[in-house]
Every structure is written in structure tokens, then in C-alpha cells.
Coordinates of C-alpha atoms in Angstrom, one line a residue:
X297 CA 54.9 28.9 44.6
X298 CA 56.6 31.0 42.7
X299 CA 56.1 29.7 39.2
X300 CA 52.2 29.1 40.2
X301 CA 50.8 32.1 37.5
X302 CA 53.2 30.5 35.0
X303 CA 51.3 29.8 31.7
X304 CA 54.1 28.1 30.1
X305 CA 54.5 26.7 27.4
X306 CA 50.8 28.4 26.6
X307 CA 51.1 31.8 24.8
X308 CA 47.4 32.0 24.6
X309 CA 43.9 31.5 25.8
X310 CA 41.0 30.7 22.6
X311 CA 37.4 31.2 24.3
X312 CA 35.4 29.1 21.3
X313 CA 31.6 29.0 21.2
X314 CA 29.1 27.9 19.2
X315 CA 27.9 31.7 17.6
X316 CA 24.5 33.1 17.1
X317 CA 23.2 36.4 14.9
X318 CA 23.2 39.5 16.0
X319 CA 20.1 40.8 14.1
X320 CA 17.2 40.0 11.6
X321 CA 19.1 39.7 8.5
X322 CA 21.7 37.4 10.4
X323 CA 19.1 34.3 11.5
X324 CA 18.8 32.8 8.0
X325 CA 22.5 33.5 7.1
X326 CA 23.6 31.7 10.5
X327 CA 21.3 28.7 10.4
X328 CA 22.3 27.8 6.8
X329 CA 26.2 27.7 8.4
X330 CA 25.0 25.5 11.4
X331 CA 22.8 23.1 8.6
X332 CA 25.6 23.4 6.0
X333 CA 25.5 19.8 4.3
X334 CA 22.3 18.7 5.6
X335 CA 20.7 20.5 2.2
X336 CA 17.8 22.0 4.3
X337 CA 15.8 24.7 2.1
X338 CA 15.7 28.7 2.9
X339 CA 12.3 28.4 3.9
X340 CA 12.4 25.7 6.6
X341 CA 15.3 27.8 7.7
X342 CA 13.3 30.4 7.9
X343 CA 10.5 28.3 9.9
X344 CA 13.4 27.2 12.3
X345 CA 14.5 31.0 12.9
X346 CA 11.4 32.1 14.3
X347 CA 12.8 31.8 17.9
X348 CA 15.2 34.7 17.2
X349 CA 13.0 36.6 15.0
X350 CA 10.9 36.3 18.6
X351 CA 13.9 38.6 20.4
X352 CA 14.6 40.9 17.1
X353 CA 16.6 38.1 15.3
X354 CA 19.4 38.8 18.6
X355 CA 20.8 35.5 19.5
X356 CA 22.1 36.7 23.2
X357 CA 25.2 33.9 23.3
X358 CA 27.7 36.9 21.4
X359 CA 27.0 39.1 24.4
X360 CA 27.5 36.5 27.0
X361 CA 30.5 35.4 25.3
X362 CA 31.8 39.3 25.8
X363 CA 30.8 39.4 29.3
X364 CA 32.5 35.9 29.8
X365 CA 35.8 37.6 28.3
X366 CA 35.7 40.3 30.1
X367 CA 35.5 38.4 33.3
X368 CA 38.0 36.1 32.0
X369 CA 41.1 38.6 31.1
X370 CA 39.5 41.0 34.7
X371 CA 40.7 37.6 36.7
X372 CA 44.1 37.0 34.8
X373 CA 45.3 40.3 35.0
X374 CA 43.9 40.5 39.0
X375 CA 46.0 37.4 39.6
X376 CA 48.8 38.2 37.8
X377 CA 48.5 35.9 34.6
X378 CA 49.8 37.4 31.5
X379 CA 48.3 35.6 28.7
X380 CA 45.7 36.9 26.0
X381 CA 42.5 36.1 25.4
X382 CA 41.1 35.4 22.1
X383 CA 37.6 34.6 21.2
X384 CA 36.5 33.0 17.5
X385 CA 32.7 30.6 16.9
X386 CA 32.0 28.2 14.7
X387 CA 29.1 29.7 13.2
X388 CA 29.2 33.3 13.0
X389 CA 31.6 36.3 13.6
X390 CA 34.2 35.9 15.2
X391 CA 34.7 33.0 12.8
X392 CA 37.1 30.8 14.4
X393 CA 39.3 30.5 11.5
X394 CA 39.5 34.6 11.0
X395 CA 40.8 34.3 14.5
X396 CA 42.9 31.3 14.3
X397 CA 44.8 33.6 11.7
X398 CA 44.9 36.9 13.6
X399 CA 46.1 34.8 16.6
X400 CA 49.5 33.1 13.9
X401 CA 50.0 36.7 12.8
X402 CA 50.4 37.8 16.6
X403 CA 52.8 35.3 16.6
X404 CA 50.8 32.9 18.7
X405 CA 52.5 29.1 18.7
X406 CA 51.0 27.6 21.7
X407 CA 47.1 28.1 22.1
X408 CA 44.9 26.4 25.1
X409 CA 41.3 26.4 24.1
X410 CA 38.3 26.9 25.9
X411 CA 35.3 25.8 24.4
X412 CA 31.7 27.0 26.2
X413 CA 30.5 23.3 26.8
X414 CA 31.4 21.4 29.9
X415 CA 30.3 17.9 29.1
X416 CA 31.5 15.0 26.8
X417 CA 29.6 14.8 23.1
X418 CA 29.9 15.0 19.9
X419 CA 28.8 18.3 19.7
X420 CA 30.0 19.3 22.9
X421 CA 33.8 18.5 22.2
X422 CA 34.5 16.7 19.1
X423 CA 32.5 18.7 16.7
X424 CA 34.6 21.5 17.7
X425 CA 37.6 19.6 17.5
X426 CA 37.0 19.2 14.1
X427 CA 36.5 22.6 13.2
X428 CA 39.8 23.3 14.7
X429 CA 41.0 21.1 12.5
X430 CA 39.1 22.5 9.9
X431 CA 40.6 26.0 10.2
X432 CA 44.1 24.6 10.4
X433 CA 43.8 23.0 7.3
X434 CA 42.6 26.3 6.2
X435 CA 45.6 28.7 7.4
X436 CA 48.1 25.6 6.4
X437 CA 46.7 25.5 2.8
X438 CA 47.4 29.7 3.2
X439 CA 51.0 28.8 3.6
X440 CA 50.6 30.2 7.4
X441 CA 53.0 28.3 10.5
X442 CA 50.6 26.2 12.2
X443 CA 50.2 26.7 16.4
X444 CA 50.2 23.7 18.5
X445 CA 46.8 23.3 20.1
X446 CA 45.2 21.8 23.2
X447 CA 41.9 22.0 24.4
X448 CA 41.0 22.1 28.3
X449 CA 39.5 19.1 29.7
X450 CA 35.8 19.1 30.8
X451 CA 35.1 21.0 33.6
X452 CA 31.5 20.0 34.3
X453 CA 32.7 18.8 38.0
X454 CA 34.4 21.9 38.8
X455 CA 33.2 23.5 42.3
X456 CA 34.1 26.8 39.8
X457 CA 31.2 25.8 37.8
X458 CA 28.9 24.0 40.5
X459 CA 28.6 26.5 43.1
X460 CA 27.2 29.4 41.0
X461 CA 24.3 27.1 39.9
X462 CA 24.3 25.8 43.2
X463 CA 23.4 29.2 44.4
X464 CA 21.0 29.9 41.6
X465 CA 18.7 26.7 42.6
X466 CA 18.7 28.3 46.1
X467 CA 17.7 31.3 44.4
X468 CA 15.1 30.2 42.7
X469 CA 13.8 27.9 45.6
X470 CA 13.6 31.3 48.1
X471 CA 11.6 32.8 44.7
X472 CA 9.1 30.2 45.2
X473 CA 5.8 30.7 47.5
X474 CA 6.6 29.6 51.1
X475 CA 3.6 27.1 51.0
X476 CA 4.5 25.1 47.7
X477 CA 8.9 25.5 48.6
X478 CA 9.4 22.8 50.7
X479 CA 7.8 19.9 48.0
X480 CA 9.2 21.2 45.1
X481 CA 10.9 19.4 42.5
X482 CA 14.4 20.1 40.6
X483 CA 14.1 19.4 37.0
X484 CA 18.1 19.4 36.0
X485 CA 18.0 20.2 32.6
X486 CA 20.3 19.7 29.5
X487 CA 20.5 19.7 25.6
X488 CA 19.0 16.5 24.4
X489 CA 21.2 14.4 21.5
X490 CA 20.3 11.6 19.5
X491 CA 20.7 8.5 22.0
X492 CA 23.2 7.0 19.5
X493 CA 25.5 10.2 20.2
X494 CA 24.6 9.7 23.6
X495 CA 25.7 6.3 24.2
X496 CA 29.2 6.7 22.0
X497 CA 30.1 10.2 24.2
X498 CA 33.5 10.0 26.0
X499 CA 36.0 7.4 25.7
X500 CA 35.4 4.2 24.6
X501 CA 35.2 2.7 27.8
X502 CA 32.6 4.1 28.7
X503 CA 30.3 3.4 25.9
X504 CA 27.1 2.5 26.8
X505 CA 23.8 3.5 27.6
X506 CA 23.8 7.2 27.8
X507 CA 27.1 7.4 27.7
X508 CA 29.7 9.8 29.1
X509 CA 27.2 12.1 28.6
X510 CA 24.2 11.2 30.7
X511 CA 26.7 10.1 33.5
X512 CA 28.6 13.6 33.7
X513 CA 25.0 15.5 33.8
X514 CA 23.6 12.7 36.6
X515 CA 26.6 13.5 38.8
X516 CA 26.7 16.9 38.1
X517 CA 22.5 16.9 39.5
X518 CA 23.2 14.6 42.3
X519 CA 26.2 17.3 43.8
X520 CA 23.6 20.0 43.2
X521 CA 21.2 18.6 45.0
X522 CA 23.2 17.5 47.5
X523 CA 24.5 20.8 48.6
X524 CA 20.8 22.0 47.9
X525 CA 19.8 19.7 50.9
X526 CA 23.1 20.6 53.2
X527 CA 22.1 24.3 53.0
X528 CA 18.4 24.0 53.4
X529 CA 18.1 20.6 55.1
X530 CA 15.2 19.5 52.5
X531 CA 15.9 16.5 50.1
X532 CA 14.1 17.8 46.7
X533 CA 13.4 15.3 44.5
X534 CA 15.1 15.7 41.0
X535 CA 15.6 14.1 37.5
X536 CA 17.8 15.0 34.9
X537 CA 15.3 15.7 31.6
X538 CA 15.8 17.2 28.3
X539 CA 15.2 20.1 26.2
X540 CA 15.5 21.7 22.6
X541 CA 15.0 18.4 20.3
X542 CA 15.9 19.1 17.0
X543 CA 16.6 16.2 15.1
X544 CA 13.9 13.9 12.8
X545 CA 11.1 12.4 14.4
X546 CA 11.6 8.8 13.9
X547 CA 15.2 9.3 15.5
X548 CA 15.8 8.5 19.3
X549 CA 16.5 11.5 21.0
X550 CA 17.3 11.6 25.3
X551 CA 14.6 11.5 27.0
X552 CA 11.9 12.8 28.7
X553 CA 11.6 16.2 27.3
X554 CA 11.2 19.1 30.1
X555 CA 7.7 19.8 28.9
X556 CA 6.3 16.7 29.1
X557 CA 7.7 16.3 32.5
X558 CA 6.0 19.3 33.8
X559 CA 3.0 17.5 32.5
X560 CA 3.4 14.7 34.8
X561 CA 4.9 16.5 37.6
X562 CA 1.3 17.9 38.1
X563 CA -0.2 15.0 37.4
X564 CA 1.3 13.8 40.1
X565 CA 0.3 16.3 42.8
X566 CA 3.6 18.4 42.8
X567 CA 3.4 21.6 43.6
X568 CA 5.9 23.4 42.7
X569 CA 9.2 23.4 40.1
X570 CA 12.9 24.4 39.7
X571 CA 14.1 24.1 36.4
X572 CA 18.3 23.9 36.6
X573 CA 19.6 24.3 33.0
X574 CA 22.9 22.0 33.9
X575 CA 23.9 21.6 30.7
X576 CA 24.2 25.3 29.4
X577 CA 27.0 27.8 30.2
X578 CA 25.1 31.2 29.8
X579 CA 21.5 31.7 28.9
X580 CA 21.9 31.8 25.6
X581 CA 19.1 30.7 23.0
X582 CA 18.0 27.2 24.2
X583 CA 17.3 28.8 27.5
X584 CA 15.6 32.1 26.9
X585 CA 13.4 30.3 24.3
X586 CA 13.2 26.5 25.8
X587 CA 13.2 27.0 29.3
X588 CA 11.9 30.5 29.5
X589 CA 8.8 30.7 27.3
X590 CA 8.2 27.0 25.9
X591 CA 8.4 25.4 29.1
X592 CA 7.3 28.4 31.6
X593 CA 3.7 29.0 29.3
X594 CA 3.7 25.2 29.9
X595 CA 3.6 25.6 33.0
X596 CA 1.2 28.4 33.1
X597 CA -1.3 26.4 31.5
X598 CA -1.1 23.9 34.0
X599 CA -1.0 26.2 37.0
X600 CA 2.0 24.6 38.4
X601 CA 4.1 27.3 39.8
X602 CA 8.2 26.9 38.3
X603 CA 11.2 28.9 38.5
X604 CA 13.8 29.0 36.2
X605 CA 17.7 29.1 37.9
X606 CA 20.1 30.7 36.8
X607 CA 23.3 29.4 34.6
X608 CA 27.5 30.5 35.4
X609 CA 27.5 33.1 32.7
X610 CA 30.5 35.5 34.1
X611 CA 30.6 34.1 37.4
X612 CA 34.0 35.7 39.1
X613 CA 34.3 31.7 40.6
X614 CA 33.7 30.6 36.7
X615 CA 36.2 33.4 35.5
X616 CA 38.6 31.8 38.9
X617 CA 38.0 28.5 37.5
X618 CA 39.1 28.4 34.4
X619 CA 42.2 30.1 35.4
X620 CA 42.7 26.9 37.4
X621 CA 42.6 24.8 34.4
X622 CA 45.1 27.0 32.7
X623 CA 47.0 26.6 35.0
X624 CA 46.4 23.2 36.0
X625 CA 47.5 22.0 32.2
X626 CA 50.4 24.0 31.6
X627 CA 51.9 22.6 35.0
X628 CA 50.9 19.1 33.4
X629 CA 52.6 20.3 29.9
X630 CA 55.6 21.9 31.3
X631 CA 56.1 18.1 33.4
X632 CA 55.2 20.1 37.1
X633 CA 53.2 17.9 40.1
X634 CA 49.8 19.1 40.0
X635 CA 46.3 17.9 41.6
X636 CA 43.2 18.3 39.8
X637 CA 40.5 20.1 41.1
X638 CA 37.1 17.7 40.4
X639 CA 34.0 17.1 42.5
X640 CA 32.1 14.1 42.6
X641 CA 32.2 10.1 41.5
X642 CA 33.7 10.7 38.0
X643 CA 37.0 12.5 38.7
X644 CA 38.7 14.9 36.6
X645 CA 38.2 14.5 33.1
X646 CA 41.0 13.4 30.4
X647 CA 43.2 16.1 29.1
X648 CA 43.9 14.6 25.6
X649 CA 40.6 13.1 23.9
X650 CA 41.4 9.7 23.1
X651 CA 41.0 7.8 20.0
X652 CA 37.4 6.7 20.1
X653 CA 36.1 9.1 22.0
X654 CA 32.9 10.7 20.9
X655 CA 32.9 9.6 17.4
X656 CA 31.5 10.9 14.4
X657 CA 28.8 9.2 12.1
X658 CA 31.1 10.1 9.3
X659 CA 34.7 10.0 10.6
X660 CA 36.6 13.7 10.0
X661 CA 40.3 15.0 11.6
X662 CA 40.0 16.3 14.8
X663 CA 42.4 18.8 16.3
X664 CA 43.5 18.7 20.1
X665 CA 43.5 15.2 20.4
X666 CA 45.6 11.5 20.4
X667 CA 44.4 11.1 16.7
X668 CA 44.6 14.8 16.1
X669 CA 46.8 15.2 12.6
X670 CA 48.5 18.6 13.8
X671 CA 50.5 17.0 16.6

């Protein structure tokens, strides 16, 4: 088709992520921006920064988020889609409303955002909704024209997304030794949440025990591991567990956590484990510290053999799909015919959050959605 690299009515593409520091004197500066309000002293801060003092106080997320825009505007222009990329964080620099503010003064009126989490949360879509909203309150109180902007839907189901970590459990199953391969386990991983968060993600309707959020990550493992078994013809067992608690003790969190599945794994006799990190775009943080010495020196002690698979990170087929849901939401803004591309039970996600879904504790505006006040 001729219009198919059409972008319209979008003038650009916002890659938002979460942030991280970039050395030793950023760690305490950046955790007092993600605790801001929670009143949580310099010292404990300090406590909680150990994990990037432990890789010279570099979070790696900033990097990936380069490589990711690299790959990203390398696809566009390979395909023939003109339409800049802009990239801004919550947390730390590029602060999202610093960019929000470059992107009005480049005369940008129509902004499609991608934010680096593919699943239904709080913190995994409206929490950034709400710092878009936020910022626009921000450059509105500066007297600045205010873009319209949208958000694209989830895209946890997207073979874009699925086949790289598809190939990186294969990857890790080849890594393991021949004699312990065949019987080992998939542990598909993800962020844990409070289960009160967990069981309000998505829209209302599908409220609930665990939630939108649960039920993405479950499909999301059973397509894994279903291709898993058409390529090698061996059914692995799996379970979707839970990593990088950080909330108070006496507060229900997902569970169980990764480590003390491990435990039981070789109680049980396993012999061997994949550990899938599902939930995460790019090895940022939660995996290289989490997964990668929490959970592997837990494994060591046991003497239960793991590998850790790889996430999408700059995957060309990631980079390929998200110009499919550029594409596929301008077609739906500009009124065109268009079929989404989705994988699995669930179907293609909602394009507009709806009122209800993912709700706050404390309720706040949200941007890029059907209660958003910046129509």
C-alpha cells in the first residue's frame, strides 16, 4: 500500500523508560527521585544503592536505552518512516519533562509514546501516565502549546517481542550440559508488585486475582514454551516466579520469589534451570543484579546448574516491531482498516487505557488515556 509507511497524524516517536545513574555520585541522587514522597532517609538510600555501587554506581538501562534508539531510528529510516525519535525517563537525565519541552520547541504536536514495559500495571503503564501528565502540567504552567499524546498499547504478545526470547531460552538450553538439558526447568521470571497492584492491573474487567498482570506474563510463558517444545520436541516444565521485592515486609508481594524456587527445584530432584526474565525489556538492573548474581550464587550453593536467557534489548525484530505499532495506531487514528498483530489467548491489548484501569492508591491525572485531562 502506498500509504503503508505513513505516520500520520504522529509527528513523533517518545522512547520513555524508567532511568538509572550513570556513576557513583548519581545512585543516591537517583533513588531519592524514584522514593520522592515516601520520606525514606539518605542512609537507607544509601543501603538500597549498594547494587550499583557493586557495577561502579553504572546503572546499564541508559545504555540499552541508546542501543534500543539506535536500532529504532536504523529500522525507520531502512523502511522508509520519517518520524523522529525522542527519548526522556522518569528518573534521571533525559528527564522526560526536559524532553517533553525540546520536543514543543521542535514544533512537535502529535507524540506516540513508547514506554520500555510491555505488560499492564501500575508501574508498568499508569505510573508513567502520570508523569506525562505531570510534565504537561509543567510546560502548560510555562505558557508552552501542549502536544496531543498517545501511548502504544502493550505489546507483551507481539511475535516482535516473543521470538527473540524465544531464541534466547533455546540459547540457554544448548548452554546447558547434554546430561542435565533434556529435564530442565523454565523459570519465566518477572518484577514482583504488591498483589493489591496485581489484582487491580488492566481494565476493570479484569480485576481479579493477579490481575491483568499475572495473566499477560502466564500467556506470554505458555507461547514460550510452546515454541520451546515445537523446536526441540521436549515439554520443559515451567512456572512463572518473581524477582526484586522491594516493598515492606508485612505487605503481599507476587509470589514465589525466584530464589526460593531454585530452593525447591533441587529439592525436588531437578537438574538443571533456565531462568527467562519475561518481564524485562533489556538487562537492565533487576537482571544483572537479581538474576545474575543473587539468584545464580544461589544456585551455586546449591549445585544446581542454571542459565540465565537472554532479554529483546535491540533486537532488529524488536526495533521491526515497534514500527508495526506505529504504524498500526496511526492507521487506527487516521480512521484506516487495520489488523493487529497479537499472539496468544489474550489478543491485542487496548489502545486507550480506560477509566479504571490500573488504579492508583492515591488517585492522580493521567495522560494518554479515556480520563486523561489533556484530551
Amino acid at each position: 500500500m502506498s500509504d503503508a509507511l505513513d505516520a500520520t497524524p504522529y509527528d513523533a516517536l517518545l522512547l520513555l523508560s524508567f532511568g538509572g545513574p550513570e556513576g557513583p555520585d548519581d545512585v543516591v541522587p537517583f533513588l531519592e527521585n524514584v522514593t520522592r514522597g515516601r520520606g525514606i532517609p539518605k542512609e537507607r538510600l544509601k543501603e538500597v544503592g549498594q547494587h550499583y555501587f557493586l557495577f561502579g554506581g553504572v546503572s546499564p538501562i541508559n545504555d540499552q536505552n541508546r542501543a534500543l534508539l539506535d536500532a529504532l531510528r536504523k529500522d525507520f529510516a531502512e523502511h522508509g518512516l520519517d518520524l523522529p525519535i525522542y527519548w526522556g525517563n522518569r528518573n534521571w537525565a533525559p528527564y522526560l519533562t526536559d524532553t517533553l519541552r525540546e520536543m514543543v520547541a521542535d514544533g512537535r504536536r502529535r507524540i506516540l509514546v513508547l514506554a520500555t514495559s510491555a505488560y499492564a500495571s501500575y508501574s508498568g503503564c499508569r505510573q508513567y501516565r502520570e508523569n506525562l501528565a505531570d510534565s504537561l502540567a509543567a510546560l502548560a504552567a510555562e505558557g508552552l502549546e501542549l502536544p496531543k499524546i498517545d501511548k502504544l498499547r502493550h505489546y507483551f504478545n507481539h511475535p516482535g517481542f516473543l521470538d527473540p526470547m524465544t531464541d534466547g531460552v533455546l540459547a540457554s538450553l544448548a548452554d546447558l550440559p547434554e546430561d542435565v538439558r533434556a529435564g530442565a526447568h523454565i523459570a519465566f521470571t518477572t518484577h514482583s508488585i504488591p498483589t493489591a497492584s496485581a489484582d487491580t492491573s488492566g481494565p476493570v474487567e479484569t480485576h481479579g486475582e493477579g490481575g491483568a498482570y499475572v495473566e499477560e506474563h502466564l500467556d506470554v510463558a505458555q507461547l514460550i514454551a510452546d515454541a520451546v517444545r515445537e523446536r526441540t520436541g521436549i515439554d520443559h516444565p515451567w512456572r512463572l516466579v518473581y524477582q526484586s521485592r522491594s516493598g515492606a515486609p508485612h505487605i503481599p508481594w507476587l509470589e514465589p520469589d525466584i530464589c526460593d524456587h531454585l530452593e525447591a527445584l533441587h529439592g525436588a530432584g531437578v537438574p538443571a534451570v533456565v531462568m527467562a526474565p519475561i518481564g524485562f525489556v533489556s538487562d537492565h538492573m533487576e537482571v544483572l543484579y537479581d538474576l545474575d548474581t543473587e539468584a545464580t550464587a544461589k544456585a551455586g550453593e546449591l549445585g544446581l546448574p542454571v542459565r540465565r536467557s537472554a532479554t529483546v534489548g535491540d533486537d532488529p525484530r524488536f526495533a521491526a516491531a515497534i514500527r508495526e505499532l506505529v504504524l498500526e495506531r496511526a492507521a487506527v487514528e487516521s480512521g484506516r482498516e487495520v489488523t493487529p498483530c497479537a499472539l496468544g489467548a489474550l489478543g491485542a491489548s487496548h489502545n486507550l487505557c480506560p477509566v479504571g484501569c490500573c488504579p492508583a492508591r492515591a488517585p492522580r491525572p493521567a495522560a494518554a488515556g479515556a480520563d486523561s485531562p489533556y484530551a
